[in-house]
Structures are given as C-alpha cells and as structure tokens.
Coordinates of C-alpha atoms in Angstrom, one line a residue:
L467 CA 0.0 0.0 0.0
S468 CA 3.0 2.3 -0.5
S469 CA 1.1 4.3 -3.2
L470 CA -2.0 4.8 -1.0
C471 CA -2.5 8.5 0.0
F472 CA -4.8 9.6 2.8
F473 CA -6.3 12.9 3.9
S474 CA -4.0 15.0 5.9
S475 CA -5.2 16.7 9.1
S476 CA -6.1 19.8 7.1
S477 CA -9.4 19.4 5.2
P478 CA -9.6 20.4 1.5
L479 CA -12.3 22.7 2.7
G480 CA -9.9 24.6 4.9
Q481 CA -9.3 26.9 2.0
K482 CA -11.7 28.2 -0.5
S483 CA -12.9 25.3 -2.7
K484 CA -12.2 25.4 -6.4
I485 CA -15.0 25.3 -8.9
W486 CA -14.6 24.1 -12.4
N487 CA -16.9 24.5 -15.4
D488 CA -16.1 22.4 -18.5
K489 CA -17.1 22.9 -22.1
Q490 CA -20.2 20.7 -21.7
G491 CA -21.5 23.1 -19.0
T492 CA -20.8 20.7 -16.1
K493 CA -20.0 22.5 -12.9
S494 CA -17.7 20.8 -10.4
G495 CA -16.5 21.6 -6.9
I496 CA -15.8 20.4 -3.4
A497 CA -18.3 20.5 -0.6
L498 CA -19.2 18.8 2.7
L499 CA -22.1 16.3 2.9
Y500 CA -23.8 16.2 6.2
N501 CA -25.0 12.9 7.6
K502 CA -28.0 13.4 10.0
E503 CA -27.7 10.0 11.5
T504 CA -24.1 10.3 12.6
S505 CA -24.0 14.2 12.7
N506 CA -20.7 14.0 10.8
T507 CA -19.7 15.7 7.5
Y508 CA -17.8 14.1 4.7
D509 CA -15.8 15.6 1.9
V510 CA -17.6 15.2 -1.4
R511 CA -17.2 16.4 -4.9
L512 CA -20.2 17.8 -6.8
K513 CA -20.8 17.5 -10.5
L514 CA -23.7 19.5 -11.8
T515 CA -25.1 18.7 -15.2
K516 CA -28.2 20.0 -16.9
E517 CA -30.3 17.1 -15.6
V518 CA -28.5 15.6 -12.6
L519 CA -26.6 16.5 -9.5
I520 CA -23.9 13.9 -8.9
I521 CA -22.4 13.6 -5.4
Q522 CA -19.1 11.8 -5.3
K523 CA -17.3 10.4 -2.3
L524 CA -13.6 9.7 -2.1
D525 CA -12.9 5.9 -2.1
V526 CA -9.7 3.9 -2.2
V527 CA -9.6 1.4 -5.1
C528 CA -7.1 -1.3 -6.1
T529 CA -5.6 -0.5 -9.5
R530 CA -3.1 -3.3 -9.6
G531 CA -2.8 -6.8 -8.1
G532 CA -4.3 -7.5 -4.7
D533 CA -7.2 -9.6 -3.6
P534 CA -10.2 -9.3 -6.0
Q535 CA -12.5 -9.5 -3.0
L536 CA -10.9 -6.5 -1.4
N537 CA -12.9 -3.3 -1.2
V538 CA -11.6 -0.3 0.8
H539 CA -13.6 2.8 1.5
L540 CA -12.1 6.0 2.9
L541 CA -14.3 8.7 4.5
R542 CA -13.4 11.9 6.3
T543 CA -15.5 12.9 9.4
A544 CA -15.7 16.2 11.1
G545 CA -13.3 15.1 13.8
E546 CA -10.4 14.5 11.3
E547 CA -10.8 10.8 11.7
V548 CA -10.4 8.3 8.9
T549 CA -12.6 5.2 8.8
I550 CA -11.5 2.4 6.6
T551 CA -13.8 -0.6 5.9
V552 CA -12.2 -3.7 4.4
R553 CA -14.4 -6.4 3.1
F554 CA -12.7 -9.8 2.3
L555 CA -12.6 -13.3 3.6
R556 CA -9.8 -12.9 6.2
E557 CA -9.5 -11.1 9.5
V558 CA -9.3 -7.3 9.4
P559 CA -6.3 -5.8 11.4
S560 CA -7.5 -3.6 14.2
F561 CA -5.1 -0.7 13.3
L562 CA -7.2 0.0 10.2
K563 CA -9.8 1.6 12.5
L564 CA -7.5 3.9 14.4
P565 CA -7.6 7.8 14.0
L566 CA -5.4 9.5 11.5
G567 CA -1.8 9.5 12.5
S568 CA -2.0 6.8 15.1
P569 CA 1.0 4.5 15.3
V570 CA 0.7 1.0 14.0
P571 CA 0.7 -1.5 16.9
P572 CA 3.3 -4.4 16.8
A573 CA 2.1 -7.4 14.9
D574 CA 2.5 -11.0 15.7
Q575 CA 2.9 -13.8 13.2
S576 CA -0.7 -14.7 13.1
S577 CA -1.8 -11.2 12.1
R578 CA 0.8 -11.2 9.4
V579 CA -0.7 -14.4 8.0
S580 CA -4.3 -13.4 8.4
S581 CA -4.1 -10.1 6.5
P582 CA -2.5 -9.4 3.2
L583 CA -2.7 -5.6 4.0
F584 CA -0.4 -5.9 7.0
D585 CA 2.7 -6.8 5.0
S586 CA 2.3 -3.8 2.8
G587 CA 3.8 -1.4 5.3
L588 CA 0.7 0.7 5.7
H589 CA 0.8 3.6 8.2
L590 CA -2.2 5.8 8.8
N591 CA -0.2 9.0 8.8
G592 CA 0.1 8.8 5.1
N593 CA 3.7 7.4 5.0
S594 CA 4.7 4.0 4.1
S595 CA 7.2 1.9 5.9
N596 CA 10.7 1.8 4.4
T597 CA 11.7 -1.2 6.4
A598 CA 8.9 -3.6 5.7
P599 CA 10.5 -6.8 4.2
S600 CA 9.2 -8.1 0.9
S601 CA 8.1 -11.6 0.8
P602 CA 10.1 -13.7 -1.7
S603 CA 6.9 -15.1 -3.1
S604 CA 5.5 -11.5 -3.5
P605 CA 8.0 -9.3 -5.2
S606 CA 7.4 -5.5 -5.0
A607 CA 6.4 -5.4 -8.6
N608 CA 3.4 -7.5 -7.8
E609 CA 2.3 -5.8 -4.6
P610 CA -1.2 -4.3 -4.7
K611 CA -1.4 -0.6 -5.7
Y612 CA -4.2 1.6 -4.4
E613 CA -5.3 5.0 -5.4
K614 CA -7.8 7.6 -4.2
R615 CA -10.6 8.1 -6.6
W616 CA -13.9 10.1 -6.6
L617 CA -16.7 7.6 -7.1
D618 CA -20.4 8.4 -7.7
A619 CA -22.3 8.0 -4.5
V620 CA -25.6 9.8 -5.3
S621 CA -27.1 10.7 -8.6
L622 CA -30.0 13.1 -8.0
P623 CA -32.4 13.9 -10.9
L624 CA -33.1 17.6 -11.0
L625 CA -36.6 17.4 -12.6
M626 CA -39.0 18.7 -10.0
A627 CA -36.3 18.6 -7.4
R628 CA -36.1 21.0 -4.5
A629 CA -33.1 23.1 -3.3
S630 CA -33.6 25.1 -0.1
R631 CA -31.8 26.8 2.8
Y632 CA -34.8 26.1 5.0
K633 CA -34.7 23.4 7.7
A634 CA -37.8 21.3 7.2
G635 CA -40.3 21.8 10.0
T636 CA -38.7 24.9 11.3
D637 CA -38.5 28.6 10.4
K638 CA -34.7 28.7 10.4
L639 CA -32.3 29.1 7.5
R640 CA -29.1 27.2 7.2
S641 CA -25.9 29.1 7.3
N642 CA -23.6 28.5 4.3
S643 CA -25.5 25.3 3.4
F644 CA -28.7 24.0 1.8
E645 CA -30.5 20.8 1.1
V646 CA -31.3 19.2 -2.2
C647 CA -34.2 16.8 -2.4
A648 CA -35.3 14.7 -5.3
L649 CA -38.9 14.5 -6.7
D650 CA -39.7 11.5 -4.5
G651 CA -38.6 13.3 -1.4
A652 CA -36.7 10.2 -0.2
S653 CA -33.2 11.4 -1.0
I654 CA -32.4 14.6 1.0
N655 CA -28.8 15.7 0.8
I656 CA -27.5 18.6 3.0
L657 CA -24.5 20.3 1.4
Q658 CA -22.2 22.7 3.3
F659 CA -19.7 25.2 2.0
C660 CA -16.8 27.4 3.2
T661 CA -18.4 30.7 2.5
A662 CA -21.9 32.2 2.0
A663 CA -20.9 33.3 -1.5
E664 CA -19.9 29.8 -2.5
S665 CA -23.2 28.4 -1.0
T666 CA -25.2 31.0 -2.9
D667 CA -23.4 30.3 -6.1
W668 CA -24.1 26.6 -6.0
L669 CA -27.7 27.2 -4.8
Q670 CA -28.3 29.5 -7.8
A671 CA -26.7 27.0 -10.2
I672 CA -28.8 24.1 -9.0
S673 CA -32.0 26.1 -8.8
S674 CA -31.4 27.5 -12.3
N675 CA -31.1 23.9 -13.7
I676 CA -34.2 22.9 -11.9
S677 CA -36.1 25.9 -13.3
D678 CA -34.9 25.1 -16.8
L679 CA -36.1 21.5 -16.5
T680 CA -39.4 22.7 -15.1
L681 CA -39.9 25.0 -18.0
E682 CA -39.2 22.2 -20.5
N683 CA -41.7 20.0 -18.7
M684 CA -44.3 22.8 -18.9
K685 CA -43.7 23.2 -22.6
M686 CA -44.3 19.5 -23.1
I687 CA -47.5 19.5 -21.1
N688 CA -48.8 22.7 -22.7
R689 CA -48.3 21.2 -26.1
Y690 CA -51.1 18.7 -25.5
C691 CA -53.4 21.0 -23.5
S692 CA -56.1 23.5 -24.7
P693 CA -55.3 27.2 -24.6
D694 CA -57.4 27.7 -21.5
D695 CA -55.6 25.0 -19.6
Q696 CA -52.0 26.1 -20.0
I697 CA -49.4 26.1 -17.2
V698 CA -48.0 29.6 -16.6
H699 CA -45.6 28.7 -13.8
M700 CA -45.0 26.1 -11.2
G701 CA -42.3 25.3 -8.5
W702 CA -41.4 24.7 -4.9
V703 CA -42.0 27.2 -2.1
C704 CA -41.8 27.1 1.7
G705 CA -45.1 27.5 3.4
N706 CA -45.1 29.7 6.5
P707 CA -48.2 29.0 8.6
H708 CA -49.8 31.5 10.9
A709 CA -48.5 31.9 14.5
D710 CA -51.7 30.3 15.9
D711 CA -51.3 27.1 13.7
A712 CA -50.3 24.0 15.7
G713 CA -48.6 22.3 12.8
P714 CA -44.9 22.5 11.8
S715 CA -43.3 25.9 11.5
N716 CA -42.6 25.4 7.8
T717 CA -43.7 22.9 5.2
F718 CA -42.7 22.7 1.6
K719 CA -45.4 23.2 -1.0
F720 CA -45.5 22.9 -4.7
L721 CA -47.5 25.7 -6.4
A722 CA -48.8 25.7 -10.0
L723 CA -50.6 28.4 -12.0
R724 CA -52.6 26.5 -14.6
G725 CA -55.7 27.6 -16.5
P726 CA -58.2 29.3 -14.1
W727 CA -56.7 27.7 -11.0
L728 CA -54.0 28.2 -8.4
Y729 CA -53.0 24.7 -7.3
I730 CA -51.3 24.0 -3.9
F731 CA -49.7 20.5 -3.8
T732 CA -47.7 18.7 -1.1
S733 CA -45.7 17.0 -3.9
P734 CA -45.3 17.8 -7.6
P735 CA -47.9 16.5 -10.0
V736 CA -46.4 13.9 -12.3
S737 CA -49.4 12.3 -14.0
A738 CA -52.8 13.7 -15.2
T739 CA -54.4 12.0 -12.2
D740 CA -52.1 14.0 -9.8
W741 CA -53.5 17.3 -11.0
G742 CA -56.8 16.2 -9.4
Q743 CA -55.1 15.5 -6.1
A744 CA -54.3 19.1 -5.1
E745 CA -54.3 19.9 -1.4
T746 CA -56.1 23.2 -2.2
L747 CA -57.0 25.2 -5.3
Y748 CA -58.4 28.7 -5.9
I749 CA -59.8 30.6 -8.8
L750 CA -57.0 32.9 -9.9
Y751 CA -59.0 36.2 -10.2
E752 CA -60.6 35.7 -6.8
V753 CA -57.3 35.7 -4.9
L754 CA -54.8 38.5 -4.4
F755 CA -51.0 38.2 -4.7
K756 CA -49.1 40.3 -2.2
V757 CA -45.3 40.7 -1.9
H758 CA -44.0 41.2 1.6
K759 CA -41.5 43.9 2.5
L760 CA -38.2 43.1 4.3
W761 CA -37.2 44.3 7.7
M762 CA -33.6 45.4 7.5
A763 CA -30.9 46.0 10.2
E764 CA -31.1 49.8 9.7
D765 CA -34.7 49.8 10.9
C766 CA -36.3 50.8 7.6
W767 CA -38.7 49.0 5.2
I768 CA -37.5 48.3 1.7
Q769 CA -39.1 46.5 -1.1
A770 CA -37.4 43.4 -2.5
K771 CA -35.4 43.9 -5.6
F772 CA -37.2 42.9 -8.7
Y773 CA -34.6 43.4 -11.5
L774 CA -34.7 39.8 -12.8
G775 CA -31.5 39.0 -14.5
L776 CA -29.9 42.4 -13.9
Q777 CA -28.8 42.1 -10.3
Q778 CA -27.2 39.2 -8.5
D779 CA -29.2 37.8 -5.6
E780 CA -28.2 38.8 -2.2
E781 CA -27.7 36.3 0.6
V782 CA -30.8 35.6 2.7
Q783 CA -30.1 36.3 6.3
D784 CA -32.1 34.7 9.2
G785 CA -35.4 36.5 9.7
E786 CA -35.2 38.0 6.3
P787 CA -36.9 35.6 3.9
F788 CA -38.3 36.6 0.6
C789 CA -42.1 36.2 1.1
F790 CA -45.4 36.6 -0.6
S791 CA -48.9 35.9 0.4
I792 CA -52.0 34.6 -1.4
L793 CA -55.0 36.4 0.1
V794 CA -58.2 34.2 -0.3
G795 CA -61.8 34.5 0.9
H796 CA -63.0 35.2 4.4
G797 CA -59.9 37.0 5.5
Q798 CA -57.7 33.9 5.1
S799 CA -54.3 33.8 3.4
H800 CA -51.3 31.5 2.6
T801 CA -47.8 32.9 3.1
F802 CA -44.9 31.4 1.2
S803 CA -41.2 32.1 1.1
V804 CA -38.7 31.5 -1.7
E805 CA -34.9 31.4 -1.8
M806 CA -33.9 34.4 -3.9
T807 CA -35.2 37.7 -5.1
S808 CA -35.3 36.4 -8.6
D809 CA -37.7 33.7 -7.5
L810 CA -40.0 36.3 -5.9
A811 CA -39.9 38.3 -9.1
V812 CA -40.8 35.3 -11.2
W813 CA -43.8 34.4 -9.0
E814 CA -45.1 38.0 -9.1
K815 CA -44.8 38.3 -12.8
S816 CA -46.2 34.9 -13.4
F817 CA -49.2 35.5 -11.2
Q818 CA -49.9 38.8 -13.0
R819 CA -49.7 37.0 -16.4
A820 CA -51.9 34.1 -15.2
V821 CA -54.6 36.5 -13.9
F822 CA -54.5 38.6 -17.0
M823 CA -54.9 35.6 -19.3
E824 CA -57.8 34.2 -17.2
V825 CA -59.6 37.6 -17.1
Q826 CA -59.2 37.8 -20.9
R827 CA -60.6 34.3 -21.3
V828 CA -63.7 34.6 -19.1
G829 CA -64.5 38.2 -20.0
S830 CA -67.0 38.7 -17.2
K831 CA -68.1 37.4 -13.8
T832 CA -71.5 37.8 -12.1
Y833 CA -72.1 37.7 -8.3
M834 CA -75.4 37.5 -6.4
C835 CA -75.9 40.4 -4.0
S836 CA -78.6 42.4 -2.2
S837 CA -79.4 46.0 -1.6
Q838 CA -82.3 47.4 0.5
G839 CA -83.9 43.9 0.7
K840 CA -83.8 43.3 -3.1
V841 CA -81.9 40.4 -4.7
L842 CA -79.5 41.8 -7.3
C843 CA -76.7 40.7 -9.6
L844 CA -73.5 42.6 -10.0
T845 CA -71.6 41.8 -13.3
I846 CA -68.0 42.7 -13.6
D847 CA -67.2 42.9 -17.3
F848 CA -63.7 43.4 -18.9
G849 CA -65.2 45.5 -21.7
S850 CA -68.0 47.5 -20.1
G851 CA -67.2 47.7 -16.4
F852 CA -69.9 47.4 -13.7
T853 CA -73.5 46.5 -14.3
C854 CA -76.1 46.0 -11.6
S855 CA -79.4 44.3 -12.4
E856 CA -82.4 42.7 -10.7
S857 CA -82.0 39.0 -10.3
S858 CA -85.5 38.0 -11.5
S859 CA -86.3 40.5 -14.2
K860 CA -82.7 41.1 -15.4
K861 CA -83.6 44.8 -15.5
I862 CA -80.5 47.0 -15.4
L863 CA -80.4 49.4 -12.5
W864 CA -77.1 51.1 -13.1
R865 CA -74.0 50.9 -15.1
Y866 CA -70.5 52.4 -14.7
K867 CA -67.1 52.1 -16.4
F868 CA -64.0 51.0 -14.5
S869 CA -62.6 54.5 -14.8
Q870 CA -65.7 55.9 -13.0
L871 CA -64.9 54.0 -9.8
K872 CA -63.2 56.5 -7.5
G873 CA -63.2 54.7 -4.2
S874 CA -64.6 52.0 -2.0
S875 CA -65.0 50.9 1.6
D876 CA -66.2 47.8 3.3
D877 CA -66.9 46.4 6.8
G878 CA -64.6 43.4 6.3
K879 CA -67.6 41.1 6.4
T880 CA -70.4 41.4 3.8
R881 CA -71.0 45.0 2.9
V882 CA -69.2 47.3 0.5
K883 CA -69.7 50.9 -0.6
L884 CA -68.7 51.7 -4.1
L885 CA -68.1 55.4 -5.1
F886 CA -68.7 56.2 -8.7
K887 CA -68.3 59.5 -10.6
N888 CA -71.3 60.4 -12.7
A889 CA -70.2 61.1 -16.3
E890 CA -72.7 63.8 -16.8
N891 CA -72.9 65.9 -13.6
K892 CA -69.5 64.9 -12.3
Q893 CA -71.1 64.1 -8.9
I894 CA -70.0 61.1 -6.7
E895 CA -72.7 58.5 -6.4
M896 CA -72.6 55.7 -3.7
K897 CA -73.8 52.2 -4.3
E898 CA -74.0 49.9 -1.2
L899 CA -74.2 46.2 -1.8
E900 CA -74.0 43.1 0.4
F901 CA -72.3 39.9 -0.6
S902 CA -72.0 36.5 1.0
N903 CA -68.4 36.2 -0.4
L904 CA -67.3 39.8 -0.2
T905 CA -63.5 39.1 -0.3
A906 CA -63.8 37.1 -3.5
V907 CA -65.8 39.9 -5.1
L908 CA -63.3 42.6 -4.1
H909 CA -60.4 40.5 -5.4
C910 CA -62.3 39.9 -8.6
I911 CA -62.8 43.7 -9.0
H912 CA -59.1 44.2 -8.4
S913 CA -58.1 41.6 -11.0
F914 CA -60.4 43.0 -13.7
I915 CA -59.3 46.6 -13.2
A916 CA -55.6 45.6 -13.0
S917 CA -56.0 43.6 -16.2
K918 CA -57.9 46.5 -17.9
V919 CA -55.0 48.9 -17.0
A920 CA -52.4 46.4 -18.2
S921 CA -54.3 45.9 -21.5
V922 CA -53.5 49.4 -22.6
D923 CA -49.8 48.9 -22.0
P924 CA -48.3 47.5 -25.2
V925 CA -45.1 46.3 -23.5
F926 CA -47.1 44.3 -20.9
V927 CA -49.5 42.9 -23.5
N928 CA -46.6 41.7 -25.8
S929 CA -44.9 40.1 -22.8
Q930 CA -48.1 38.0 -22.0
S931 CA -47.9 36.0 -25.2
I932 CA -47.7 32.4 -23.9
S933 CA -47.0 30.9 -27.3
G934 CA -43.3 31.9 -27.4
K935 CA -42.5 30.9 -23.9
Y936 CA -44.5 27.7 -23.0
M937 CA -45.7 26.2 -26.3
I938 CA -44.1 24.8 -29.4

C-alpha cells in the first residue's frame, strides 16, 4: 500500500474550494455532505449537469494486483478521523480503524498471516514503511497498488427537485448550506460550503437547472393542452403557517398556476391524475398576490429587488426571507417564502400574467348580492365595467365604467360601498351592496381593473404571449 494516499489533518475545505466549469456546461467543486444519522460531515465532490446533480465520495480502489475480493472505503469525518472498511474473507487488522496519524501496533505472526494488508507497510499518517520486508513469493512489482478516486455515491435527478436553505419543520435558515431533495422526497442531501458566497453560487446554479427542466416540462404538457388549460408557472415554495397554527413551522409546498386555477400540492404532480389530487385550489381572479417587504438592520422598510437577470441575488439572512402571500376569501391567506429575489420576481410576474390571461378568457363574472332587501346581480365585465341588475327580471339598475370607480370601503364582512363619478354631472354616487363572499368579489374587481389597465400597456401585452414561452 505504499502508493495509498490519505487525507492530511487539514481538510480540503480549509481553504476556498475550487469550482470548475467544463465545455459541456458541467459545474464541479468540493463541498461537505452532512449525515444526519451520525452528525458527521464528509468531503464530497459535486458535479452538476443539466439534468443531474452527482455527489461523489472519495474511495480507495485497487488499481493493480491485490485480492479481487478487497474493497476499501475512505471517509473523512468532522473530527479529522479516517474510517476504513475492508471487506474480504480474512480477518481485518485492528489498526485500520485507528484515528489518522495513530502508530501502527506491533504485529504477531498470526496477524501477518491473516491479513495481506499488514505486509504492505501501511501507516495511517500517510507514509509507508521503508523497512517492511518483501516476501520472496510476493515481489514488490506484484504488490497491490491503491489510489484515491472520486466515485459516484448519489445521482440526484433535478426534474421537479427542490433546493432550499430552510430546515424542514422549522422557520430557520441554514448558514452556508442548503439541502437538495429529489422528486420522490426520499433522498435529502445537505451540502455545506466554506463561504456564504460559494453556497449561494451553488444554490443559484442548481436552482437554475431545476427551473430550466421545469420550463421544458411545462412546454411538453402545454403542447397537448387546450389554450385555456396552459401552465404559466410552477415550482417549490416554503409554506409559512400563521402563529396560531399548531402544525410544523414550515412545510414545503408545490404551487402551480394553470388555467383558471392556483394549485397547492404537497408534492409535484407527475401524471394527469395527480392534478386532481391538489391539497387546495383557488380561482385565480378571486385571490390576491401580495409581496412582503423586508425588515432590515437599519430599521427601515424596503421593497425586495425585482430586477430579474440584472442584479445578483443577495444572501438571505435569518429572519429576512423573501415572502409573498396569497389572500383568499373570508380573510384567510397563505404565506410562502422563496430562496432568492429572482424567485420572488418570477412568481409575481407569473401571477400577473396568469390572472390577465384568465380575465381575458372569461370576459365577465357575475355575483349575487342584495341591496335594500332586493336580490340583485353585479356583473364585472372586462369591456363595459360594472353592471347591476335585478336578479329576477334582469332589469339593469345602473352601469359604470371601471374609470368611474373613485373609491370604496367595506366592513370586512359582507357590505361594501362603491363610489362612482357620474359622467354627466360629475357628482359622486354611492352604491351599497351586500355579498356572502365579499372578499372574493373585491379581489375579482381588483383583478379585472388591473387587467384593464395592463391591457393598454403594449409592453405588458406583448410580454403576455404564452406561445413563445411555453408552447411549441
């Protein structure tokens, strides 16, 4: 074993790890893999391709001679200790399990006979014995030769995979590390890095490949779906429950904007049947997307940066997640957080696009309401605005354009007051209505007006064309 080299007491991660990018777009580098069962970390090499993240562990392999049944594995733990496992038919010498640098104990004749490794002059401090005699029947030319090699230990498919700094079941973010989880959720790998910059670089690279694969998957699905059932965006988020919820602090959710619906899944939909198994779903124009502001150290509120592709993502500090909320009916909401500002920007833009497309598709929405004891219908129409009519006779009572709405107020329960400006006398006229689902109505009004405003912006309208982005 004179050619066998072991880790020295200084870890390869003691210095800034090198990162390589080859011509094929494969990204490589050194990291630490955390083992939750043993609470140890191991040096690993990462190889990131377009579709797979490969995690390699350093093993010792026999490259010449030796027992064909011999298999040596070398792992580094956080305590600078080397563990070697030898699997063959004869007894394993005890010194192979000693810490790095431990002296080799004296051997008796039986141990020299029982183990072919003992005569090789192996020392765990990385040096070989210069005095070990060579057996006449085993000349040095035929002695086994061992080398350290990076061997694939984990091959993690990136399609629908999840990469996150969040610790599952908590509201805490990992420092200089993140976890990568495959679609099935069974393989969770926690990777640690020397610096925050290196951790962010790898998180961005892995997340980017996941997003690219998700987009390709969306294109394939949309190719076989009708125009009113297209997927606008989907991906992983971290769900942040309310303080009075008794469940886990954080749970990962998979969101999808498809057709008229916002889907919330516990795991990504793979088959057509899975799309019918959503945990929750909402009509897009009846919910409201709200971006949270961030509380910074200098005690001032700032809005998250939304210059997608123009600015590099900043590191997420504890207590400063990038969050957004989905406000639904009856004062309820779902709050989610994402890893980077670019993720937040994508979700906001995608939600705007999905709502705009759905409003354009449905054209109008009618809600039952009441006023002064009469049962009425309020129709919100993309082209004409607001129309109120009697439920039974369909007689139109009043009509206003979106531009005539000057204000509103509600009691947070069922009643709303809408203030319109009369086009002829310029006076403000108040219309008080009562709804059983007031929040959904208010969100619908917001969605239709926002879409109406966006429709006169040629830049926005041109950017909403789904054909160039998600269909072939």
